Amino acid sequence: MLLYQMLRPEEVEMLVCGNPTLVMGELKKVTVYDGYSAQDNTVRYFWDVVLHMPLETQKKLLLFATGSDRVPIGGMGEMTFKISRINDPALLPMSHTCFNQLVLPPYKSRKLLKQKIMTAIQNAEGFGLE
């Protein structure tokens, strides 16, 4: 008997597509910073905004930053995620999806950071694979 015959359809989907369950608090725990520390205002604003986003918006952010709205089978704690600083607050956030890297300018307020993040993720086109 083949291994895939022993699995339920949901389990096969998880193996192929990844886990659809998002726990952004787990991602926060494994995030590394380049040019920021976890105590910087911009980083604190970012996590405050992200942790209060609706699930669908969190999925869009994850897709923007990583190229996928799913997480590895082991959960978000198994991911690598990096937030890097770029010193031009006029820019929108950017991402390097191959490296699960979000490039985030130092915004002066939580409100501005939220506006910039929302603009970036709502106007991202991805690779046209949908």
PDB file of C-alpha atoms in Angstrom:
ATOM      1  CA  MET A   1       0.000   0.000   0.000  1.00  0.00           C
ATOM      2  CA  LEU A   2       1.343   3.412  -0.925  1.00  0.00           C
ATOM      3  CA  LEU A   3       1.781   6.030   1.785  1.00  0.00           C
ATOM      4  CA  TYR A   4      -0.628   8.518   0.197  1.00  0.00           C
ATOM      5  CA  GLN A   5      -3.397   5.897   0.288  1.00  0.00           C
ATOM      6  CA  MET A   6      -3.143   5.860   4.084  1.00  0.00           C
ATOM      7  CA  LEU A   7      -3.740   9.598   4.353  1.00  0.00           C
ATOM      8  CA  ARG A   8      -7.016  11.469   4.413  1.00  0.00           C
ATOM      9  CA  PRO A   9      -7.541  14.018   1.607  1.00  0.00           C
ATOM     10  CA  GLU A  10      -6.996  16.921   4.055  1.00  0.00           C
ATOM     11  CA  GLU A  11      -3.633  15.457   5.058  1.00  0.00           C
ATOM     12  CA  VAL A  12      -2.519  15.088   1.445  1.00  0.00           C
ATOM     13  CA  GLU A  13      -3.546  18.694   0.776  1.00  0.00           C
ATOM     14  CA  MET A  14      -1.524  19.851   3.788  1.00  0.00           C
ATOM     15  CA  LEU A  15       1.541  17.957   2.568  1.00  0.00           C
ATOM     16  CA  VAL A  16       1.259  19.425  -0.917  1.00  0.00           C
ATOM     17  CA  CYS A  17      -0.002  22.951  -0.192  1.00  0.00           C
ATOM     18  CA  GLY A  18       1.068  23.668   3.381  1.00  0.00           C
ATOM     19  CA  ASN A  19      -0.932  24.403   6.487  1.00  0.00           C
ATOM     20  CA  PRO A  20      -3.748  26.974   6.074  1.00  0.00           C
ATOM     21  CA  THR A  21      -3.784  27.823   9.806  1.00  0.00           C
ATOM     22  CA  LEU A  22      -2.118  31.148  10.570  1.00  0.00           C
ATOM     23  CA  VAL A  23      -0.805  31.964  14.028  1.00  0.00           C
ATOM     24  CA  MET A  24       0.989  35.258  13.560  1.00  0.00           C
ATOM     25  CA  GLY A  25       2.220  35.230  17.159  1.00  0.00           C
ATOM     26  CA  GLU A  26       4.322  32.196  16.241  1.00  0.00           C
ATOM     27  CA  LEU A  27       5.796  34.055  13.279  1.00  0.00           C
ATOM     28  CA  LYS A  28       6.668  36.961  15.560  1.00  0.00           C
ATOM     29  CA  LYS A  29       8.668  34.607  17.794  1.00  0.00           C
ATOM     30  CA  VAL A  30      10.895  33.393  14.936  1.00  0.00           C
ATOM     31  CA  THR A  31      11.343  36.746  13.171  1.00  0.00           C
ATOM     32  CA  VAL A  32      14.867  38.086  12.865  1.00  0.00           C
ATOM     33  CA  TYR A  33      15.659  41.750  12.302  1.00  0.00           C
ATOM     34  CA  ASP A  34      18.182  43.524  10.115  1.00  0.00           C
ATOM     35  CA  GLY A  35      18.580  47.203  10.990  1.00  0.00           C
ATOM     36  CA  TYR A  36      15.851  46.946  13.634  1.00  0.00           C
ATOM     37  CA  SER A  37      15.455  45.349  17.018  1.00  0.00           C
ATOM     38  CA  ALA A  38      12.253  43.916  18.460  1.00  0.00           C
ATOM     39  CA  GLN A  39      12.022  47.007  20.696  1.00  0.00           C
ATOM     40  CA  ASP A  40      12.061  49.596  17.876  1.00  0.00           C
ATOM     41  CA  ASN A  41       8.835  51.575  17.497  1.00  0.00           C
ATOM     42  CA  THR A  42       8.361  50.564  13.862  1.00  0.00           C
ATOM     43  CA  VAL A  43       8.614  46.876  14.758  1.00  0.00           C
ATOM     44  CA  ARG A  44       6.233  47.280  17.691  1.00  0.00           C
ATOM     45  CA  TYR A  45       3.757  49.142  15.450  1.00  0.00           C
ATOM     46  CA  PHE A  46       4.087  46.426  12.808  1.00  0.00           C
ATOM     47  CA  TRP A  47       3.253  43.558  15.152  1.00  0.00           C
ATOM     48  CA  ASP A  48       0.452  45.510  16.811  1.00  0.00           C
ATOM     49  CA  VAL A  49      -1.130  46.103  13.396  1.00  0.00           C
ATOM     50  CA  VAL A  50      -0.555  42.546  12.142  1.00  0.00           C
ATOM     51  CA  LEU A  51      -1.837  40.791  15.254  1.00  0.00           C
ATOM     52  CA  HIS A  52      -5.083  42.795  15.048  1.00  0.00           C
ATOM     53  CA  MET A  53      -5.684  42.215  11.333  1.00  0.00           C
ATOM     54  CA  PRO A  54      -8.557  39.991  10.227  1.00  0.00           C
ATOM     55  CA  LEU A  55      -7.448  36.520   9.089  1.00  0.00           C
ATOM     56  CA  GLU A  56      -7.930  37.305   5.382  1.00  0.00           C
ATOM     57  CA  THR A  57      -5.731  40.392   5.660  1.00  0.00           C
ATOM     58  CA  GLN A  58      -3.075  38.395   7.516  1.00  0.00           C
ATOM     59  CA  LYS A  59      -3.123  35.897   4.637  1.00  0.00           C
ATOM     60  CA  LYS A  60      -2.630  38.740   2.147  1.00  0.00           C
ATOM     61  CA  LEU A  61       0.309  40.041   4.169  1.00  0.00           C
ATOM     62  CA  LEU A  62       1.849  36.582   4.322  1.00  0.00           C
ATOM     63  CA  LEU A  63       1.371  36.203   0.560  1.00  0.00           C
ATOM     64  CA  PHE A  64       2.964  39.621   0.006  1.00  0.00           C
ATOM     65  CA  ALA A  65       5.986  38.819   2.185  1.00  0.00           C
ATOM     66  CA  THR A  66       6.559  35.143   1.364  1.00  0.00           C
ATOM     67  CA  GLY A  67       4.786  34.380  -1.895  1.00  0.00           C
ATOM     68  CA  SER A  68       2.358  32.001  -0.161  1.00  0.00           C
ATOM     69  CA  ASP A  69      -0.609  32.421   2.157  1.00  0.00           C
ATOM     70  CA  ARG A  70       0.104  29.025   3.707  1.00  0.00           C
ATOM     71  CA  VAL A  71       2.669  27.942   6.266  1.00  0.00           C
ATOM     72  CA  PRO A  72       4.877  24.846   6.498  1.00  0.00           C
ATOM     73  CA  ILE A  73       3.364  21.694   7.942  1.00  0.00           C
ATOM     74  CA  GLY A  74       5.163  22.264  11.236  1.00  0.00           C
ATOM     75  CA  GLY A  75       3.494  25.654  11.658  1.00  0.00           C
ATOM     76  CA  MET A  76       4.724  29.211  11.565  1.00  0.00           C
ATOM     77  CA  GLY A  77       7.370  28.420  14.143  1.00  0.00           C
ATOM     78  CA  GLU A  78       9.105  26.383  11.421  1.00  0.00           C
ATOM     79  CA  MET A  79       9.340  29.360   9.068  1.00  0.00           C
ATOM     80  CA  THR A  80      12.148  31.808   8.618  1.00  0.00           C
ATOM     81  CA  PHE A  81      11.035  35.430   8.459  1.00  0.00           C
ATOM     82  CA  LYS A  82      13.103  38.583   8.374  1.00  0.00           C
ATOM     83  CA  ILE A  83      12.194  42.251   8.697  1.00  0.00           C
ATOM     84  CA  SER A  84      14.831  44.555   7.222  1.00  0.00           C
ATOM     85  CA  ARG A  85      15.115  48.297   7.475  1.00  0.00           C
ATOM     86  CA  ILE A  86      15.305  50.709   4.565  1.00  0.00           C
ATOM     87  CA  ASN A  87      15.767  54.354   5.545  1.00  0.00           C
ATOM     88  CA  ASP A  88      13.198  56.044   3.302  1.00  0.00           C
ATOM     89  CA  PRO A  89       9.832  56.498   5.032  1.00  0.00           C
ATOM     90  CA  ALA A  90       8.320  57.773   1.766  1.00  0.00           C
ATOM     91  CA  LEU A  91       8.504  54.220   0.377  1.00  0.00           C
ATOM     92  CA  LEU A  92       5.916  51.489   0.743  1.00  0.00           C
ATOM     93  CA  PRO A  93       6.965  48.225   2.381  1.00  0.00           C
ATOM     94  CA  MET A  94       8.620  45.806  -0.051  1.00  0.00           C
ATOM     95  CA  SER A  95       9.345  42.122   0.036  1.00  0.00           C
ATOM     96  CA  HIS A  96      11.814  39.542  -1.175  1.00  0.00           C
ATOM     97  CA  THR A  97       9.568  36.503  -1.333  1.00  0.00           C
ATOM     98  CA  CYS A  98      12.402  34.074  -2.070  1.00  0.00           C
ATOM     99  CA  PHE A  99      13.868  34.916   1.331  1.00  0.00           C
ATOM    100  CA  ASN A 100      10.641  35.497   3.333  1.00  0.00           C
ATOM    101  CA  GLN A 101      11.883  39.027   3.888  1.00  0.00           C
ATOM    102  CA  LEU A 102       9.830  42.158   4.480  1.00  0.00           C
ATOM    103  CA  VAL A 103      11.621  45.452   3.866  1.00  0.00           C
ATOM    104  CA  LEU A 104      10.076  48.047   6.129  1.00  0.00           C
ATOM    105  CA  PRO A 105      10.844  51.767   6.311  1.00  0.00           C
ATOM    106  CA  PRO A 106      10.824  53.459   9.741  1.00  0.00           C
ATOM    107  CA  TYR A 107       7.340  54.974   9.867  1.00  0.00           C
ATOM    108  CA  LYS A 108       6.681  57.593  12.538  1.00  0.00           C
ATOM    109  CA  SER A 109       3.302  56.293  13.692  1.00  0.00           C
ATOM    110  CA  ARG A 110       1.199  53.158  13.935  1.00  0.00           C
ATOM    111  CA  LYS A 111      -1.463  54.782  11.749  1.00  0.00           C
ATOM    112  CA  LEU A 112       1.022  55.576   8.967  1.00  0.00           C
ATOM    113  CA  LEU A 113       2.521  52.084   9.133  1.00  0.00           C
ATOM    114  CA  LYS A 114      -0.950  50.533   8.835  1.00  0.00           C
ATOM    115  CA  GLN A 115      -1.810  52.739   5.832  1.00  0.00           C
ATOM    116  CA  LYS A 116       1.441  51.851   4.068  1.00  0.00           C
ATOM    117  CA  ILE A 117       1.143  48.107   4.790  1.00  0.00           C
ATOM    118  CA  MET A 118      -2.466  48.018   3.585  1.00  0.00           C
ATOM    119  CA  THR A 119      -1.601  49.938   0.415  1.00  0.00           C
ATOM    120  CA  ALA A 120       1.285  47.587  -0.324  1.00  0.00           C
ATOM    121  CA  ILE A 121      -0.625  44.337   0.187  1.00  0.00           C
ATOM    122  CA  GLN A 122      -3.799  45.496  -1.543  1.00  0.00           C
ATOM    123  CA  ASN A 123      -1.888  46.577  -4.655  1.00  0.00           C
ATOM    124  CA  ALA A 124       0.543  43.683  -4.920  1.00  0.00           C
ATOM    125  CA  GLU A 125      -0.005  41.539  -7.996  1.00  0.00           C
ATOM    126  CA  GLY A 126       2.306  38.643  -7.217  1.00  0.00           C
ATOM    127  CA  PHE A 127       3.353  36.472 -10.126  1.00  0.00           C
ATOM    128  CA  GLY A 128      -0.011  36.227 -11.897  1.00  0.00           C
ATOM    129  CA  LEU A 129      -0.481  32.587 -10.908  1.00  0.00           C
ATOM    130  CA  GLU A 130      -3.958  32.896  -9.419  1.00  0.00           C
TER     131      GLU A 130
END
